[in-house]
Short mmCIF file of C-alpha atoms in Angstrom, two decimals:
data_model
loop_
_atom_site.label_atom_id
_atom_site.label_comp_id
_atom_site.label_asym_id
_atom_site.label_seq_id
_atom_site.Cartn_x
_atom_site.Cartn_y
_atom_site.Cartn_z
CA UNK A 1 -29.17 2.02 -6.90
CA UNK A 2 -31.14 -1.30 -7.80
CA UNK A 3 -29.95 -4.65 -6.72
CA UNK A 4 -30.23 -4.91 -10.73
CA UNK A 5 -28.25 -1.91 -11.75
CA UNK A 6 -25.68 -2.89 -8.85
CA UNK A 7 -24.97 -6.23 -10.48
CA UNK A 8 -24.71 -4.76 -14.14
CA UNK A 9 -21.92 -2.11 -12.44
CA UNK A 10 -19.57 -4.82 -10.87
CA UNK A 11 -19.94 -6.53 -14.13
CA UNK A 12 -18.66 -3.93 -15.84
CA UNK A 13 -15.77 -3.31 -13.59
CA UNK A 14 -14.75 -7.58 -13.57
CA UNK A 15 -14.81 -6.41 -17.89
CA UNK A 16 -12.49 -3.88 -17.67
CA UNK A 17 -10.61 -5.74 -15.74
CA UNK A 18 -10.36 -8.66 -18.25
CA UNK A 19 -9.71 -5.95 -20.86
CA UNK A 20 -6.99 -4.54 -19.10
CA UNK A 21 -4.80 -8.33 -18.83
CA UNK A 22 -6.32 -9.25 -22.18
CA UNK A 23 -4.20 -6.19 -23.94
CA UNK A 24 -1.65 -6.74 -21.52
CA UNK A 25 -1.72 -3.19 -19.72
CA UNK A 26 0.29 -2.14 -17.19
CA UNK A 27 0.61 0.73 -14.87
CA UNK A 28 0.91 3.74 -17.32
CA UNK A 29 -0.45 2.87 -20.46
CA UNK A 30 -3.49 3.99 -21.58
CA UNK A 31 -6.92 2.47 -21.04
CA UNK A 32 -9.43 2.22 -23.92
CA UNK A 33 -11.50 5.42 -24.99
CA UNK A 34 -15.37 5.21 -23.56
CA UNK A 35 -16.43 4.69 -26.69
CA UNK A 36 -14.10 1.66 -27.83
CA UNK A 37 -14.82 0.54 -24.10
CA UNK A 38 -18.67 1.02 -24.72
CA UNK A 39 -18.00 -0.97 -28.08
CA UNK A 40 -16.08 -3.74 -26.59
CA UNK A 41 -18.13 -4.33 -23.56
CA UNK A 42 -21.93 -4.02 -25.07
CA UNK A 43 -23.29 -1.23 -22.45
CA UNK A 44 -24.73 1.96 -22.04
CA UNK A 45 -21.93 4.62 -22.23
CA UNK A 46 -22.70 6.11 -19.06
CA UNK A 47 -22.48 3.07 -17.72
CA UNK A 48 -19.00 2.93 -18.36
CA UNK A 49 -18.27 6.09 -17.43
CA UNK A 50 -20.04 5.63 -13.60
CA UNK A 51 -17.42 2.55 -13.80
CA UNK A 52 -14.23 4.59 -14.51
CA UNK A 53 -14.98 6.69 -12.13
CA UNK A 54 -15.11 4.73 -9.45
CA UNK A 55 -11.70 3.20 -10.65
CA UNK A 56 -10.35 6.63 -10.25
CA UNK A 57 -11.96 7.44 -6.92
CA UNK A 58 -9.85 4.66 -5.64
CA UNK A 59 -7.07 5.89 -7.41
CA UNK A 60 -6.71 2.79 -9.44
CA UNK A 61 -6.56 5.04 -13.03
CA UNK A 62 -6.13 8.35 -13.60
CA UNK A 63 -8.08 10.67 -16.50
CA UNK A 64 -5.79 13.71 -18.15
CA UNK A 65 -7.63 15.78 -19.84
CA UNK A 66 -7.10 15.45 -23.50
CA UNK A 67 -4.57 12.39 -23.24
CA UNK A 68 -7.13 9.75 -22.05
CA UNK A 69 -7.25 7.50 -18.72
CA UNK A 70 -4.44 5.54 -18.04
CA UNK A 71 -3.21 2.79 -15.22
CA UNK A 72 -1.86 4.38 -12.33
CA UNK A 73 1.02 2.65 -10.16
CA UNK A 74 -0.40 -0.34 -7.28
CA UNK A 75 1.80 2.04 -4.90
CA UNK A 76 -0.50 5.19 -5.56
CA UNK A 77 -4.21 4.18 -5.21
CA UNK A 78 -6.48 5.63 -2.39
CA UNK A 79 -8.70 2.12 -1.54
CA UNK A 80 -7.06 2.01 1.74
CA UNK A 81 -8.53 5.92 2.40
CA UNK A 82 -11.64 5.11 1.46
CA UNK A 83 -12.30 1.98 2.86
CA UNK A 84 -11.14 3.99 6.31
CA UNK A 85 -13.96 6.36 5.85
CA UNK A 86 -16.40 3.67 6.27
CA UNK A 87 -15.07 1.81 9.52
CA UNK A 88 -14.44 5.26 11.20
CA UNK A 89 -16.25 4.02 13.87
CA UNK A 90 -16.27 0.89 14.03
CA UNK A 91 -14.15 -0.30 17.43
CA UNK A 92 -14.05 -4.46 16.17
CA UNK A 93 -12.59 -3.08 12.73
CA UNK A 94 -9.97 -0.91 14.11
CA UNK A 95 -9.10 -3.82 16.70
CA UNK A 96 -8.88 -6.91 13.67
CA UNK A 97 -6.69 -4.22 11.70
CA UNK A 98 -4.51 -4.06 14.33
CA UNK A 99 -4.17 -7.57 14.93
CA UNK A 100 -3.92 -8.38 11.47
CA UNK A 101 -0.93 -5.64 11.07
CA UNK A 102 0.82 -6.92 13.99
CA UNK A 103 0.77 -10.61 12.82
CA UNK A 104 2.30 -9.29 9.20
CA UNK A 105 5.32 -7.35 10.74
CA UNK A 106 6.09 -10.14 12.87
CA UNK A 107 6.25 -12.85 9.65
CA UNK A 108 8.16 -10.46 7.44
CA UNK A 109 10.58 -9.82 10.56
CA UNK A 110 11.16 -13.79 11.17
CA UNK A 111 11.95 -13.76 7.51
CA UNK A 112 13.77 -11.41 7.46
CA UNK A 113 16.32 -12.12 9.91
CA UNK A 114 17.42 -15.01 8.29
CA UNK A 115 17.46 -13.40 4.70
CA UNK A 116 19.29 -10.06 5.86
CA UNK A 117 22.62 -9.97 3.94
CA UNK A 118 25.72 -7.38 3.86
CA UNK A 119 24.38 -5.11 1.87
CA UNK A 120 20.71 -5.19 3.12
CA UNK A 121 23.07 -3.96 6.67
CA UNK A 122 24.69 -1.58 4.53
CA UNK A 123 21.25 0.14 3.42
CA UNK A 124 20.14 0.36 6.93
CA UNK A 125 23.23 2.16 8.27
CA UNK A 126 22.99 4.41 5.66
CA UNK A 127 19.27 5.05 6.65
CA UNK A 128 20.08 5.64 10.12
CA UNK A 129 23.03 8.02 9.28
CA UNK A 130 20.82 10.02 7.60
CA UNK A 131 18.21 9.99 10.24
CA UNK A 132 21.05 11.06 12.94
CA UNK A 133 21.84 14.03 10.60
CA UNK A 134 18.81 15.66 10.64
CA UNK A 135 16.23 17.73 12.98
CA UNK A 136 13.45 18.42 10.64
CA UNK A 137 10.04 16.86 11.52
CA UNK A 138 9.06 16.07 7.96
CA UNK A 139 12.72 14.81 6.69
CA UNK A 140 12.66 12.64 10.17
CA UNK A 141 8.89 11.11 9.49
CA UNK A 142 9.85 10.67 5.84
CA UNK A 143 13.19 8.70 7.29
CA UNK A 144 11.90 6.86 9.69
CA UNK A 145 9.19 5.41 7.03
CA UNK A 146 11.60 4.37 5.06
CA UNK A 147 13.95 3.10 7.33
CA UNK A 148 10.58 1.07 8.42
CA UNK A 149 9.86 -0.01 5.06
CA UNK A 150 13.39 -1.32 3.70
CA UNK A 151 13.32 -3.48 7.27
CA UNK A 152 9.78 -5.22 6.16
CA UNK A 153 11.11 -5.49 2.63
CA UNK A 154 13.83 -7.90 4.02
CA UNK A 155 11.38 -10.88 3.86
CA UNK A 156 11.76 -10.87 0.30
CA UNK A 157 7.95 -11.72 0.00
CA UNK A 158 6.10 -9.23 -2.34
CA UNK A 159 2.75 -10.35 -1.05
CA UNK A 160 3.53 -9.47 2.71
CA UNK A 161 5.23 -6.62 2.09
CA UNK A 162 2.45 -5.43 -0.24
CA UNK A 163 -0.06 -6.02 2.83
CA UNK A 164 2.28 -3.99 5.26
CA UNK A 165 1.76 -1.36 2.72
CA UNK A 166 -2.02 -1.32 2.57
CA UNK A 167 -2.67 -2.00 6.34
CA UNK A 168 -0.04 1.30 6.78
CA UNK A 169 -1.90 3.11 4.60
CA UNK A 170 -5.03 1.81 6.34
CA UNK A 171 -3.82 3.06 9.74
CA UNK A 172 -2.80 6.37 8.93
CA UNK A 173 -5.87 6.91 7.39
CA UNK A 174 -7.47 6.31 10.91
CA UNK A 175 -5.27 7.65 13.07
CA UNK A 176 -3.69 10.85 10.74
CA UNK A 177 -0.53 10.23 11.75
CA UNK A 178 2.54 7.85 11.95
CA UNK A 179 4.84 6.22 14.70
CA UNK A 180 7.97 7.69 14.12
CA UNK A 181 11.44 5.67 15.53
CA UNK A 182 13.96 7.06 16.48
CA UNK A 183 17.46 6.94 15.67
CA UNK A 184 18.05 4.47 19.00
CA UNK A 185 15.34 2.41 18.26
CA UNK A 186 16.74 2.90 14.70
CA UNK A 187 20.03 1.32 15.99
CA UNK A 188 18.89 -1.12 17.79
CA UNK A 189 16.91 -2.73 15.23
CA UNK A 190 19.73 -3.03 12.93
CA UNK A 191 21.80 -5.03 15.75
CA UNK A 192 19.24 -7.41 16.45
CA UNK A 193 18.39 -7.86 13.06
CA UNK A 194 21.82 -9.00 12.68
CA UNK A 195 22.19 -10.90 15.83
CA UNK A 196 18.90 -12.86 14.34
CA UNK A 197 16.84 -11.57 17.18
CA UNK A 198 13.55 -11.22 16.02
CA UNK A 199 11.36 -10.49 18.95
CA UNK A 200 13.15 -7.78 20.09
CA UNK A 201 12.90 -6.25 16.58
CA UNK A 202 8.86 -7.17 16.34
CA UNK A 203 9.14 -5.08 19.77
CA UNK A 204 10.41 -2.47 18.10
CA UNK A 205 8.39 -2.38 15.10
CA UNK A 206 5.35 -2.93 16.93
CA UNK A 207 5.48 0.06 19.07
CA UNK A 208 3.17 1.94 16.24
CA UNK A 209 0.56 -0.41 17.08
#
């Protein structure tokens, strides 16, 4: 691709994008038709096709088939899977995502110790009742992630919880796999968090690093 046709496809995609807060879209309504998009934006029609696919190759809309293309959920795209494909192999990548994952668990954990409330206590107890009741690997991984997430989601800061989320994603797309805790470690967290003890839970938490 041209340095020329490169520039005309990211300007195409930034158009979209204005489209899509212009109308006021959000996640599951439908996008413009190619040719109303074709209309709208002055370009080739192909040209806006190459761009919606690309949107849905990173999961960021979805196409079905005689319905249209509509917004898919933040929660559900693939960017952090296919940026991973491309830094494979790259040592200083891997290393600055670690480092940068690290330093966001250990702000949403000092947050969150002094935000925790009763019921945010409650949630976690239930969490790791659930994880003490059952032996199957899959129920256990799917557990432990969420007993991982609603911990991070304590800070009660959408923006650093949204990064845990994509430097998670980013991770297991590297490594294929996720630290699991256990329903000790489990236990333990939830006392410190209480006790406002935040290193020992960033101990915790950071074991997957």
């Amino acid at each position: 691709m041209s340095g020329t046709s490169e520039k005309v496809y990211v300007e195409i995609i930034k158009k979209i994008k204005t489209i899509i807060e212009e109308d006021n879209l959000q996640a599951g309504d439908k996008l413009p038709s190619e040719r109303e998009l074709t209309d709208r934006l002055h370009v080739g029609r192909s040209s806006v096709r190459e761009a919606l696919r690309s949107l849905e190759l990173l999961g960021l809309i979805e196409t079905r088939r005689g319905e249209g293309t509509f917004i898919k959920p933040a929660t559900g795209h693939r960017l952090v899977e296919v940026l991973a494909s491309f830094i494979l192999h790259d040592k200083k990548a891997k290393q600055d995502l670690l480092e940068t994952k690290s330093i966001i668990i250990r702000d949403c954990i000092e947050l969150a110790v002094q935000r925790i409330n009763d019921a945010d206590v409650e949630s976690l107890n239930d969490l790791l009742h659930q994880i003490n009741e059952v032996d199957h690997p899959d129920q256990l991984q799917l557990l432990s992630y969420q007993f991982k997430d609603t911990v991070i989601k304590l800070c009660d800061n959408h923006l650093l919880y949204r990064l845990w989320i994509e430097l998670s994603g980013y991770g297991s797309s590297l490594h294929g796999n996720s630290f699991l805790l256990d329903s000790g470690e489990c236990s333990q967290i939830v006392e410190h968090l209480i006790n406002g003890d935040s290193k020992k839970v960033i101990q915790l938490m950071s074991s997957e690093l």
